Short mmCIF file of C-alpha atoms in Angstrom, two decimals:
data_model
loop_
_atom_site.label_atom_id
_atom_site.label_comp_id
_atom_site.label_asym_id
_atom_site.label_seq_id
_atom_site.Cartn_x
_atom_site.Cartn_y
_atom_site.Cartn_z
CA MET M 1 -39.40 -41.77 7.45
CA PHE M 2 -43.03 -42.22 8.47
CA GLY M 3 -43.40 -45.30 6.29
CA ARG M 4 -47.09 -44.88 5.39
CA LYS M 5 -46.77 -42.51 2.42
CA PRO M 6 -43.86 -41.92 0.09
CA ARG M 7 -42.20 -38.65 1.05
CA LEU M 8 -42.86 -37.36 -2.43
CA ALA M 9 -46.59 -37.67 -1.86
CA TRP M 10 -46.73 -35.25 1.03
CA LEU M 11 -44.17 -32.85 -0.37
CA THR M 12 -46.31 -32.24 -3.43
CA GLY M 13 -48.86 -30.60 -1.15
CA VAL M 14 -46.44 -27.74 -0.42
CA LEU M 15 -47.67 -24.52 -1.98
CA THR M 16 -45.65 -22.55 -4.55
CA THR M 17 -48.47 -20.51 -6.08
CA GLY M 18 -47.89 -16.80 -6.38
CA VAL M 19 -44.13 -16.90 -6.76
CA ALA M 20 -44.09 -16.40 -10.51
CA ALA M 21 -46.63 -13.62 -10.16
CA GLY M 22 -44.32 -11.85 -7.74
CA LEU M 23 -46.61 -12.08 -4.69
CA LEU M 24 -44.21 -12.50 -1.77
CA THR M 25 -46.92 -12.95 0.83
CA ALA M 26 -48.68 -15.64 -1.21
CA ALA M 27 -45.78 -18.06 -1.26
CA PRO M 28 -45.09 -19.85 2.00
CA ALA M 29 -41.40 -20.43 2.68
CA HIS M 30 -40.64 -24.08 3.06
CA ALA M 31 -36.96 -25.11 3.28
CA VAL M 32 -33.32 -24.13 3.21
CA VAL M 33 -30.84 -24.43 0.36
CA GLY M 34 -27.58 -24.85 2.18
CA PRO M 35 -25.15 -27.47 3.53
CA ALA M 36 -26.47 -30.66 5.11
CA VAL M 37 -26.33 -30.61 8.90
CA LYS M 38 -24.06 -32.97 10.83
CA ASP M 39 -25.77 -35.71 12.81
CA GLY M 40 -27.06 -34.38 16.11
CA ASP M 41 -26.71 -30.68 15.31
CA PHE M 42 -29.70 -28.40 15.83
CA ALA M 43 -31.67 -31.31 17.30
CA PHE M 44 -34.44 -28.95 18.45
CA THR M 45 -35.55 -28.64 14.80
CA ALA M 46 -38.81 -30.52 14.19
CA GLN M 47 -40.17 -31.96 10.93
CA LEU M 48 -43.97 -31.97 10.64
CA ASP M 49 -46.07 -34.28 8.48
CA ILE M 50 -49.54 -32.74 8.26
CA GLY M 51 -52.07 -35.29 7.12
CA GLY M 52 -49.70 -36.64 4.47
CA GLN M 53 -50.52 -33.49 2.50
CA ARG M 54 -48.01 -30.91 3.70
CA SER M 55 -44.54 -30.79 5.18
CA CYS M 56 -43.46 -28.06 7.58
CA THR M 57 -40.67 -27.42 10.04
CA GLY M 58 -40.78 -26.15 13.60
CA ALA M 59 -38.69 -25.76 16.73
CA LEU M 60 -38.97 -27.51 20.08
CA VAL M 61 -39.36 -24.80 22.75
CA ASP M 62 -40.49 -27.10 25.57
CA PRO M 63 -40.38 -30.88 26.03
CA GLN M 64 -44.04 -30.96 25.00
CA TRP M 65 -44.41 -27.94 22.70
CA VAL M 66 -43.25 -27.15 19.16
CA ILE M 67 -43.54 -23.65 17.70
CA THR M 68 -44.10 -23.26 13.98
CA ALA M 69 -45.97 -21.16 11.41
CA ALA M 70 -49.74 -21.03 11.79
CA ARG M 71 -50.22 -21.19 8.01
CA CYS M 72 -49.00 -24.81 8.12
CA PHE M 73 -52.42 -25.72 9.54
CA ALA M 74 -54.57 -23.19 7.67
CA ASP M 75 -57.15 -24.38 5.14
CA ARG M 76 -55.54 -22.19 2.45
CA PRO M 77 -51.96 -21.50 3.54
CA ASP M 78 -51.35 -19.32 0.49
CA GLN M 79 -54.19 -16.99 1.48
CA SER M 80 -54.55 -17.06 5.26
CA THR M 81 -52.77 -17.83 8.52
CA LYS M 82 -56.02 -18.28 10.47
CA VAL M 83 -56.14 -21.49 12.52
CA GLU M 84 -58.74 -22.59 15.03
CA PRO M 85 -57.40 -23.55 18.47
CA GLY M 86 -57.71 -27.17 19.50
CA ALA M 87 -56.85 -30.41 17.77
CA PRO M 88 -55.47 -30.06 14.21
CA LYS M 89 -57.94 -30.93 11.45
CA LEU M 90 -55.42 -33.30 9.86
CA LYS M 91 -53.44 -35.93 11.75
CA THR M 92 -50.06 -34.34 12.34
CA VAL M 93 -46.87 -36.13 13.32
CA ALA M 94 -43.73 -34.38 14.55
CA THR M 95 -40.25 -35.86 14.30
CA ILE M 96 -37.71 -34.12 16.53
CA GLY M 97 -33.95 -34.64 16.67
CA ARG M 98 -33.64 -36.73 13.47
CA THR M 99 -31.02 -35.05 11.30
CA ASP M 100 -31.20 -37.87 8.73
CA MET M 101 -34.82 -38.71 7.94
CA SER M 102 -33.84 -42.11 6.54
CA GLY M 103 -32.56 -43.12 9.97
CA ASP M 104 -34.32 -43.92 13.22
CA LYS M 105 -32.80 -41.44 15.64
CA GLY M 106 -34.80 -38.73 17.38
CA GLN M 107 -38.37 -39.05 18.62
CA ILE M 108 -41.80 -39.07 17.02
CA ALA M 109 -45.03 -37.77 18.58
CA ASP M 110 -48.50 -36.81 17.41
CA ILE M 111 -49.56 -33.18 17.70
CA VAL M 112 -52.79 -33.07 19.70
CA GLU M 113 -53.45 -29.36 20.28
CA LEU M 114 -52.85 -26.08 18.48
CA VAL M 115 -52.65 -22.69 20.21
CA PRO M 116 -52.42 -20.00 17.51
CA HIS M 117 -51.21 -16.48 18.15
CA ALA M 118 -53.98 -13.92 17.68
CA ASP M 119 -52.37 -11.78 14.98
CA ARG M 120 -49.15 -13.40 13.79
CA ASP M 121 -48.13 -16.37 11.64
CA VAL M 122 -47.23 -18.41 14.71
CA VAL M 123 -48.76 -21.41 16.46
CA MET M 124 -47.75 -23.49 19.47
CA ALA M 125 -48.33 -27.22 18.86
CA ARG M 126 -48.61 -29.57 21.86
CA LEU M 127 -47.14 -33.04 21.54
CA ALA M 128 -49.04 -36.07 22.82
CA LYS M 129 -45.99 -37.02 24.88
CA PRO M 130 -42.97 -35.04 26.02
CA VAL M 131 -39.64 -35.35 24.24
CA THR M 132 -36.71 -36.53 26.36
CA GLY M 133 -32.99 -36.07 25.88
CA ILE M 134 -33.34 -33.13 23.46
CA THR M 135 -32.73 -29.63 24.78
CA PRO M 136 -35.43 -27.18 23.64
CA VAL M 137 -34.32 -23.94 22.02
CA THR M 138 -34.67 -20.79 24.10
CA VAL M 139 -36.83 -17.99 22.71
CA ALA M 140 -34.64 -14.92 22.31
CA ALA M 141 -35.30 -11.87 24.45
CA ASP M 142 -33.47 -9.42 22.18
CA PRO M 143 -34.57 -8.42 18.66
CA ALA M 144 -32.46 -9.03 15.60
CA ALA M 145 -30.57 -5.98 14.37
CA GLN M 146 -30.25 -4.97 10.76
CA GLY M 147 -27.12 -6.62 9.39
CA GLU M 148 -27.13 -9.40 11.99
CA THR M 149 -26.49 -12.93 10.75
CA LEU M 150 -28.97 -15.67 11.72
CA ARG M 151 -28.90 -19.37 10.97
CA VAL M 152 -31.94 -21.08 9.42
CA THR M 153 -32.58 -24.83 9.39
CA GLY M 154 -35.05 -26.83 7.33
CA TYR M 155 -35.91 -30.26 5.91
CA GLY M 156 -37.34 -29.35 2.51
CA ARG M 157 -36.09 -28.95 -1.03
CA THR M 158 -32.62 -27.88 -2.02
CA GLU M 159 -31.46 -26.63 -5.40
CA ASP M 160 -31.16 -30.15 -6.81
CA GLU M 161 -33.28 -32.36 -4.49
CA TRP M 162 -37.05 -32.60 -4.47
CA ALA M 163 -37.14 -34.62 -1.26
CA PRO M 164 -33.79 -34.48 0.58
CA GLU M 165 -33.32 -36.87 3.45
CA ARG M 166 -31.20 -34.59 5.64
CA LEU M 167 -31.73 -31.42 7.59
CA HIS M 168 -30.06 -28.46 5.85
CA SER M 169 -28.79 -25.16 7.22
CA ALA M 170 -27.62 -21.81 5.91
CA GLU M 171 -26.80 -18.33 7.23
CA PHE M 172 -29.05 -15.38 6.43
CA THR M 173 -28.57 -11.66 6.99
CA VAL M 174 -31.28 -9.42 8.42
CA LYS M 175 -32.00 -6.73 5.82
CA ALA M 176 -34.90 -4.99 7.57
CA ALA M 177 -37.13 -5.43 10.60
CA ASP M 178 -40.46 -4.19 11.88
CA THR M 179 -42.49 -5.07 14.96
CA THR M 180 -43.73 -8.41 13.58
CA SER M 181 -41.34 -9.58 10.87
CA LEU M 182 -37.82 -9.69 9.46
CA LYS M 183 -36.69 -9.40 5.85
CA ILE M 184 -33.74 -11.76 5.39
CA GLY M 185 -31.43 -12.78 2.56
CA GLY M 186 -28.68 -15.35 2.23
CA ALA M 187 -25.36 -14.32 3.72
CA ASP M 188 -23.97 -16.01 0.63
CA PRO M 189 -26.66 -14.96 -1.87
CA ALA M 190 -25.57 -17.48 -4.51
CA ASN M 191 -25.83 -20.48 -2.19
CA ALA M 192 -28.59 -19.79 0.32
CA ALA M 193 -32.34 -19.67 -0.19
CA ILE M 194 -35.49 -20.69 1.65
CA CYS M 195 -37.41 -23.21 -0.45
CA ALA M 196 -40.41 -25.54 -0.46
CA GLY M 197 -40.54 -27.82 2.57
CA ASP M 198 -39.85 -25.65 5.63
CA THR M 199 -42.61 -23.25 6.61
CA GLY M 200 -42.16 -22.50 10.31
CA GLY M 201 -38.46 -23.35 10.30
CA PRO M 202 -36.36 -21.60 12.96
CA ALA M 203 -34.10 -18.60 12.42
CA PHE M 204 -31.77 -18.31 15.40
CA ARG M 205 -28.57 -16.83 16.77
CA THR M 206 -26.04 -18.60 19.01
CA VAL M 207 -24.91 -16.94 22.24
CA SER M 208 -22.29 -18.61 24.46
CA GLY M 209 -22.82 -21.86 22.62
CA ARG M 210 -26.61 -21.88 23.07
CA PRO M 211 -29.12 -21.15 20.28
CA GLN M 212 -31.75 -18.45 20.72
CA LEU M 213 -34.85 -18.55 18.53
CA VAL M 214 -35.45 -15.18 16.86
CA ALA M 215 -37.98 -15.84 14.09
CA LEU M 216 -39.85 -18.45 12.03
CA ASN M 217 -39.88 -18.83 8.24
CA SER M 218 -43.08 -17.47 6.74
CA THR M 219 -42.76 -16.57 3.03
CA SER M 220 -40.06 -16.65 0.35
CA TRP M 221 -39.39 -15.93 -3.34
CA GLN M 222 -37.63 -19.33 -3.58
CA ALA M 223 -35.13 -18.53 -6.34
CA GLY M 224 -32.59 -21.32 -6.73
CA CYS M 225 -34.93 -23.93 -5.28
CA PHE M 226 -35.68 -27.19 -7.09
CA GLY M 227 -38.73 -26.87 -9.33
CA VAL M 228 -38.85 -23.04 -9.30
CA ASP M 229 -38.75 -21.23 -12.66
CA ALA M 230 -35.15 -20.38 -13.51
CA ALA M 231 -36.30 -16.89 -14.45
CA GLU M 232 -36.97 -16.15 -10.76
CA THR M 233 -33.84 -14.54 -9.29
CA ARG M 234 -35.10 -13.24 -5.96
CA ARG M 235 -33.92 -15.20 -2.89
CA ASP M 236 -35.11 -12.95 -0.06
CA ALA M 237 -37.61 -14.20 2.51
CA THR M 238 -39.86 -12.93 5.27
CA SER M 239 -39.68 -14.44 8.77
CA THR M 240 -42.11 -13.86 11.61
CA ARG M 241 -40.52 -12.45 14.76
CA VAL M 242 -40.92 -14.43 17.98
CA ASP M 243 -38.38 -12.63 20.18
CA ASN M 244 -41.16 -10.25 21.28
CA LEU M 245 -43.57 -13.17 21.87
CA ASN M 246 -41.58 -14.58 24.77
CA SER M 247 -44.33 -13.91 27.31
CA TRP M 248 -46.95 -15.53 25.10
CA VAL M 249 -44.78 -18.61 24.54
CA GLN M 250 -44.14 -18.99 28.25
CA ASN M 251 -47.83 -18.49 29.03
CA VAL M 252 -48.74 -21.36 26.73
CA ARG M 253 -46.01 -23.57 28.21
CA TYR M 254 -47.14 -22.99 31.79
CA ARG M 255 -50.85 -23.10 31.02
CA PRO M 256 -51.57 -26.81 31.75
CA VAL M 257 -50.79 -26.57 35.47
CA PHE M 258 -51.78 -22.97 36.13
CA ALA M 259 -55.07 -23.22 34.28
CA GLY M 260 -56.08 -26.26 36.30
CA ALA M 261 -55.55 -24.96 39.83
CA PRO M 262 -57.62 -22.45 41.89
CA TRP M 263 -54.86 -19.88 42.27
CA ALA M 264 -57.20 -17.36 43.82
CA LYS M 265 -57.11 -19.66 46.85
CA ALA M 266 -53.31 -19.87 47.15
CA THR M 267 -52.18 -18.33 50.44
CA HIS M 268 -48.49 -19.33 50.69
CA ILE M 269 -45.76 -20.33 48.25
CA ALA M 270 -42.39 -21.82 49.20
CA THR M 271 -39.65 -22.63 46.72
CA GLY M 272 -36.72 -25.03 46.84
CA TYR M 273 -35.24 -28.28 45.57
CA PHE M 274 -37.63 -30.59 47.38
CA THR M 275 -37.50 -33.41 44.83
CA GLY M 276 -33.75 -33.36 44.16
CA GLY M 277 -31.43 -31.27 42.04
CA SER M 278 -29.55 -28.11 42.86
CA ALA M 279 -28.65 -24.73 41.46
CA GLY M 280 -26.53 -24.87 38.33
CA GLY M 281 -27.80 -28.33 37.32
CA THR M 282 -30.55 -29.28 34.90
CA ARG M 283 -33.40 -28.93 37.39
CA HIS M 284 -35.70 -26.00 37.88
CA MET M 285 -36.95 -25.30 41.40
CA ASP M 286 -39.99 -26.96 42.92
CA MET M 287 -42.87 -25.04 44.46
CA ILE M 288 -45.00 -25.84 47.52
CA VAL M 289 -48.39 -24.14 47.73
CA ARG M 290 -50.74 -23.90 50.69
CA TRP M 291 -54.37 -23.35 49.70
CA ASN M 292 -57.01 -21.64 51.83
CA ASP M 293 -58.58 -25.01 52.73
CA ALA M 294 -55.22 -26.10 54.26
CA GLU M 295 -54.36 -28.49 51.43
CA ILE M 296 -50.63 -28.53 50.61
CA THR M 297 -49.46 -29.25 47.06
CA LEU M 298 -45.93 -29.84 45.79
CA TYR M 299 -45.29 -28.94 42.12
CA GLN M 300 -42.12 -30.53 40.79
CA GLY M 301 -39.90 -28.27 38.73
CA SER M 302 -39.04 -29.36 35.21
CA ASP M 303 -35.82 -31.09 34.29
CA GLU M 304 -34.10 -30.64 30.94
CA LYS M 305 -33.43 -34.40 30.93
CA ASP M 306 -36.72 -35.90 32.11
CA GLY M 307 -38.97 -34.33 29.49
CA ARG M 308 -41.39 -32.79 31.95
CA GLY M 309 -42.97 -29.43 31.30
CA PRO M 310 -43.04 -26.64 33.90
CA PHE M 311 -44.45 -27.95 37.19
CA SER M 312 -46.09 -30.85 35.34
CA ALA M 313 -45.71 -33.32 38.22
CA GLU M 314 -48.00 -32.63 41.20
CA TYR M 315 -48.07 -34.25 44.65
CA GLN M 316 -50.46 -33.74 47.54
CA LEU M 317 -48.47 -33.36 50.76
CA ALA M 318 -51.46 -32.62 53.01
CA ALA M 319 -55.13 -33.15 52.27
CA PRO M 320 -57.79 -30.61 53.24
CA PRO M 321 -59.58 -31.55 56.46
CA LYS M 322 -62.78 -33.52 56.27
CA PRO M 323 -66.02 -31.77 57.30
CA GLY M 324 -66.02 -31.10 61.01
CA LYS M 325 -62.30 -31.78 61.31
CA THR M 326 -59.25 -29.50 61.43
CA SER M 327 -55.78 -29.61 59.92
CA ILE M 328 -52.56 -28.36 61.45
CA TRP M 329 -51.91 -26.47 58.21
CA GLN M 330 -54.89 -24.23 58.86
CA TYR M 331 -52.69 -22.48 61.43
CA ALA M 332 -49.61 -21.87 59.26
CA LYS M 333 -48.88 -18.14 59.29
CA GLN M 334 -45.82 -18.20 57.02
CA PHE M 335 -43.52 -20.78 55.56
CA THR M 336 -40.33 -20.60 53.54
CA GLY M 337 -38.18 -23.17 51.73
CA ALA M 338 -34.72 -23.73 53.14
CA GLY M 339 -31.60 -25.77 52.55
CA PHE M 340 -30.26 -27.42 55.68
CA GLY M 341 -27.70 -29.64 53.94
CA GLY M 342 -27.69 -33.36 53.32
CA GLY M 343 -30.51 -34.10 50.88
CA THR M 344 -33.63 -32.36 49.72
CA ASP M 345 -34.58 -28.91 50.94
CA GLY M 346 -36.94 -28.38 53.84
CA LEU M 347 -39.30 -25.81 55.34
CA ILE M 348 -39.47 -23.36 58.20
CA VAL M 349 -43.04 -22.77 59.35
CA ARG M 350 -44.28 -20.05 61.68
CA TRP M 351 -47.65 -20.89 63.20
CA GLY M 352 -50.35 -18.56 64.43
CA ASP M 353 -49.54 -19.17 68.09
CA GLY M 354 -45.87 -18.26 67.64
CA GLU M 355 -44.54 -21.80 67.39
CA LEU M 356 -41.67 -22.18 64.92
CA THR M 357 -41.06 -25.55 63.26
CA GLN M 358 -38.24 -26.84 61.11
CA TYR M 359 -38.80 -29.69 58.65
CA ALA M 360 -35.26 -30.64 57.62
CA HIS M 361 -36.41 -32.38 54.44
CA VAL M 362 -39.53 -32.27 52.31
CA ASP M 363 -40.11 -34.57 49.34
CA LYS M 364 -42.92 -36.20 47.36
CA SER M 365 -43.97 -38.27 50.35
CA GLY M 366 -44.30 -35.40 52.81
CA PHE M 367 -42.48 -33.65 55.66
CA HIS M 368 -39.51 -35.23 57.45
CA ALA M 369 -37.26 -34.65 60.46
CA GLU M 370 -39.54 -32.24 62.31
CA LYS M 371 -37.89 -30.08 64.95
CA GLN M 372 -39.49 -27.49 67.19
CA LEU M 373 -37.43 -24.30 67.20
CA ALA M 374 -39.80 -22.23 69.35
CA LYS M 375 -42.63 -23.44 71.55
CA PRO M 376 -46.25 -22.28 71.16
CA LYS M 377 -47.39 -19.12 72.93
CA ASN M 378 -43.88 -17.90 73.60
CA ASP M 379 -43.19 -14.23 74.25
CA LYS M 380 -41.13 -13.57 71.13
CA TRP M 381 -42.26 -15.21 67.91
CA PRO M 382 -45.88 -14.01 67.89
CA HIS M 383 -44.29 -10.61 67.11
CA ALA M 384 -42.58 -11.85 63.91
CA ARG M 385 -44.09 -10.44 60.72
CA GLN M 386 -42.25 -12.11 57.85
CA ILE M 387 -39.56 -14.77 57.46
CA ALA M 388 -37.27 -15.59 54.52
CA MET M 389 -34.59 -18.27 54.27
CA GLY M 390 -31.54 -17.65 52.09
CA ARG M 391 -27.77 -17.92 51.81
CA TYR M 392 -26.80 -14.84 53.83
CA THR M 393 -23.56 -16.14 55.39
CA ALA M 394 -20.66 -18.35 54.31
CA ASN M 395 -22.58 -21.61 54.80
CA ALA M 396 -23.04 -22.51 51.14
CA GLN M 397 -25.15 -25.62 51.82
CA ARG M 398 -27.18 -24.35 54.77
CA ASP M 399 -29.49 -21.36 54.71
CA ASP M 400 -29.95 -18.51 57.14
CA MET M 401 -33.18 -16.79 58.21
CA ILE M 402 -34.11 -13.13 57.96
CA VAL M 403 -37.04 -12.01 60.12
CA THR M 404 -38.97 -8.76 60.16
CA TRP M 405 -40.71 -7.85 63.44
CA ASP M 406 -43.76 -5.78 64.31
CA ASP M 407 -41.58 -3.00 65.77
CA GLY M 408 -39.65 -2.61 62.50
CA ARG M 409 -36.57 -4.58 63.55
CA VAL M 410 -34.85 -6.92 61.07
CA THR M 411 -32.78 -9.83 62.38
CA LEU M 412 -30.60 -12.58 60.92
CA ASN M 413 -30.39 -16.10 62.38
CA SER M 414 -27.41 -17.82 60.78
CA ASP M 415 -27.23 -21.54 59.93
CA LEU M 416 -30.38 -22.87 61.62
CA ALA M 417 -29.27 -26.46 60.97
CA THR M 418 -26.31 -25.98 63.32
CA ASN M 419 -27.22 -23.07 65.58
CA GLY M 420 -30.99 -23.24 65.82
CA LEU M 421 -32.23 -19.80 66.87
CA ASN M 422 -29.20 -19.03 69.01
CA ALA M 423 -27.03 -17.13 66.51
CA GLU M 424 -29.18 -14.03 66.04
CA LYS M 425 -27.89 -10.66 64.88
CA THR M 426 -29.79 -7.42 64.47
CA LEU M 427 -29.52 -6.03 60.93
CA MET M 428 -31.93 -3.13 61.51
CA LYS M 429 -33.00 -1.60 64.80
CA ALA M 430 -36.66 -0.85 65.56
CA ASN M 431 -37.94 1.72 63.07
CA THR M 432 -41.10 2.90 61.37
CA ALA M 433 -40.13 2.10 57.77
CA TRP M 434 -39.65 -1.66 58.14
CA LYS M 435 -43.02 -2.00 59.82
CA GLU M 436 -44.39 -1.57 56.29
CA ALA M 437 -42.60 -4.63 54.84
CA ALA M 438 -45.59 -6.64 53.59
CA GLN M 439 -43.71 -9.56 52.01
CA ILE M 440 -40.07 -10.61 51.86
CA THR M 441 -38.35 -13.34 49.86
CA ALA M 442 -34.75 -14.36 49.29
CA GLY M 443 -33.41 -14.41 45.74
CA GLU M 444 -30.25 -14.15 43.66
CA PHE M 445 -30.89 -11.17 41.44
CA THR M 446 -27.56 -9.32 41.47
CA GLY M 447 -24.89 -12.03 41.46
CA LYS M 448 -23.46 -11.06 44.85
CA LYS M 449 -21.64 -13.55 47.08
CA THR M 450 -24.64 -13.71 49.39
CA ALA M 451 -28.36 -13.71 48.62
CA ASP M 452 -30.47 -10.64 47.96
CA LEU M 453 -33.68 -9.75 49.77
CA LEU M 454 -36.77 -8.69 47.85
CA VAL M 455 -39.22 -6.58 49.85
CA ARG M 456 -42.75 -5.68 48.79
CA TRP M 457 -43.89 -2.68 50.83
CA SER M 458 -47.48 -2.02 51.89
CA ASP M 459 -47.67 1.09 49.66
CA GLY M 460 -46.93 -0.92 46.49
CA ALA M 461 -43.21 -0.16 46.29
CA ALA M 462 -40.78 -3.07 45.86
CA SER M 463 -37.05 -3.09 46.59
CA ILE M 464 -34.10 -5.43 46.18
CA TYR M 465 -31.41 -5.32 48.86
CA PRO M 466 -28.31 -6.80 47.18
CA GLY M 467 -25.90 -9.12 48.94
CA VAL M 468 -27.36 -9.01 52.45
CA ASP M 469 -24.98 -10.52 55.01
CA ALA M 470 -24.11 -10.45 58.69
CA ASP M 471 -22.93 -6.86 58.28
CA GLY M 472 -26.39 -5.78 57.19
CA PHE M 473 -27.77 -4.11 54.07
CA HIS M 474 -25.60 -2.69 51.31
CA GLY M 475 -27.83 -0.33 49.40
CA ASP M 476 -31.22 -0.93 47.80
CA ILE M 477 -32.59 -1.11 44.26
CA SER M 478 -36.09 0.13 43.48
CA VAL M 479 -38.08 -2.47 41.52
CA ARG M 480 -41.47 -0.77 41.75
CA PRO M 481 -42.37 2.78 42.89
CA ARG M 482 -44.83 3.68 45.60
CA MET M 483 -48.52 3.14 44.74
CA SER M 484 -47.67 0.72 41.93
CA PHE M 485 -49.97 -2.20 41.13
CA TRP M 486 -47.70 -4.33 43.32
CA LYS M 487 -49.82 -3.03 46.16
CA ASN M 488 -52.21 -5.81 45.12
CA ALA M 489 -49.62 -8.57 45.48
CA THR M 490 -50.65 -11.08 48.12
CA VAL M 491 -47.95 -13.76 47.67
CA VAL M 492 -44.42 -13.15 46.38
CA ALA M 493 -41.85 -15.92 45.90
CA ALA M 494 -38.47 -16.10 44.18
CA GLY M 495 -36.99 -19.18 42.56
CA ALA M 496 -35.26 -20.70 39.53
CA PHE M 497 -38.47 -21.40 37.59
CA ALA M 498 -37.66 -20.37 34.01
CA ALA M 499 -33.92 -21.04 34.22
CA ASN M 500 -31.86 -23.30 36.45
CA ASP M 501 -28.77 -21.29 37.23
CA ARG M 502 -29.99 -18.71 39.75
CA ALA M 503 -33.10 -18.06 41.83
CA ASN M 504 -33.84 -14.82 40.01
CA ASP M 505 -37.41 -15.38 38.81
CA ILE M 506 -40.32 -13.93 40.80
CA MET M 507 -43.77 -15.48 41.11
CA VAL M 508 -46.58 -13.16 42.23
CA ARG M 509 -50.13 -14.08 43.15
CA TRP M 510 -52.38 -11.02 43.03
CA ALA M 511 -55.45 -10.19 45.10
CA SER M 512 -57.62 -10.90 42.04
CA GLY M 513 -56.35 -14.49 41.88
CA ALA M 514 -54.18 -13.78 38.84
CA VAL M 515 -50.62 -15.15 38.81
CA SER M 516 -47.60 -13.55 37.11
CA LEU M 517 -44.08 -14.77 36.51
CA TYR M 518 -41.19 -12.30 36.15
CA PRO M 519 -38.23 -14.25 34.71
CA GLY M 520 -34.64 -13.09 34.92
CA VAL M 521 -34.98 -10.28 37.46
CA ASP M 522 -31.67 -8.51 37.95
CA ALA M 523 -30.18 -5.29 39.27
CA ALA M 524 -32.11 -3.38 36.61
CA GLY M 525 -35.41 -4.75 37.89
CA THR M 526 -38.18 -6.79 36.26
CA HIS M 527 -38.05 -6.95 32.47
CA THR M 528 -40.88 -9.23 31.33
CA GLU M 529 -44.21 -10.14 32.91
CA ILE M 530 -45.75 -13.48 31.97
CA GLN M 531 -49.39 -13.74 33.00
CA LEU M 532 -49.84 -17.38 33.97
CA VAL M 533 -53.37 -16.90 35.28
CA HIS M 534 -55.46 -13.94 34.14
#
């Protein structure tokens, strides 16, 4: 309970006009007639109090973002879904994770910013503070099929309660679908309906025990709902699809950090677990960026438990030089994140004069345990073109290094933490083709026992070499054809950015300064492009 207005007062603001007249699109859907939800279930469901005048429902899709129906914030929700971006006109409070509204569980936060979708009844609402301890729901990547059963949750009316205190849930069947919406009806038509109190409520499927958000409640006939004319018998509803808005949702989530940094000036990106965590845990990977003024920034990856958004924590590891001064980082030619065992990940840096340096650990406070692997102005390392650290041998906790050379050779140095540069093996003899490898990065795209190698070629082609190991390459997978727009990629890095199980997301900084994220790259290639910076 919010305690400042009786719940009845703000529920009476929910619109029901148009139902009796048979206008489906004029009657916002607002809640679910169905069984009460057990404490703690579907905790990502959010209850919204909008100025004490309206009640809506939403879904937590990020520790600091709730997605809901845009019409919740429209001046005339029965006539329009148009909402201006920015702060909501009415003070809006979100309660997340409180199954029983008469209790005190869950968390409460003001909504301080609205980001409406351009042409759909959807809005992203930013919370004043991130939610902790509640796992956001994942936006589905696959559309709902006709006949599929989805679950809908909501806080509003039931068939015999004007202002129920508990979250309710029911199953609905997809009857039809188009590019923007779903027509749904109760799986048990006599006992399921969407009623007043839950505009924006989530419709989701569960896959391997994890919910996937498919759509949001938009409009409903509301038969069987408390206060609706008994002559109304129609229970069907219309939900707005969000499965095909995944890129837009992710763009909004990542916007705070990517909108505030000069990404056109990013020259290098290294990924790893520099601030703790590991693959398969709750942490996403961190990212280290070198800018063209030699400043070095560490962006901490989000954690499902700490309530941080994507890369929301930022640390300066090296400041740009003062006027008339120089910085060692001005001379970094390449660097790559690496795991050397025993703590946070580190870096391998190749400098312009051929020196090669290992930093065994990097964290929020800087670079630690520096070791010179190759001296400056040596005869060998000035001829290296690209370097990439990855798990290419049996050393699960310590990475190996793949190097491309200016004569087209490709070599593997195994377990630098133990062997230094001594254990080198040639994977590819000198050749013309590998001279054209413009960028390389290690990733885990195919699920092989060892890491894959992503190569961006100078002609715009991109390839994945699955499961590279000491025996060499084992086939290749074309990700982009020759003369593709990837010819304009200037920085390519792989990491676990959008998920935390495998380093199979790709970050690309383009020559224009734009930045794209490709989540979930696999043996079939890149599936979705999220434009983080346009």
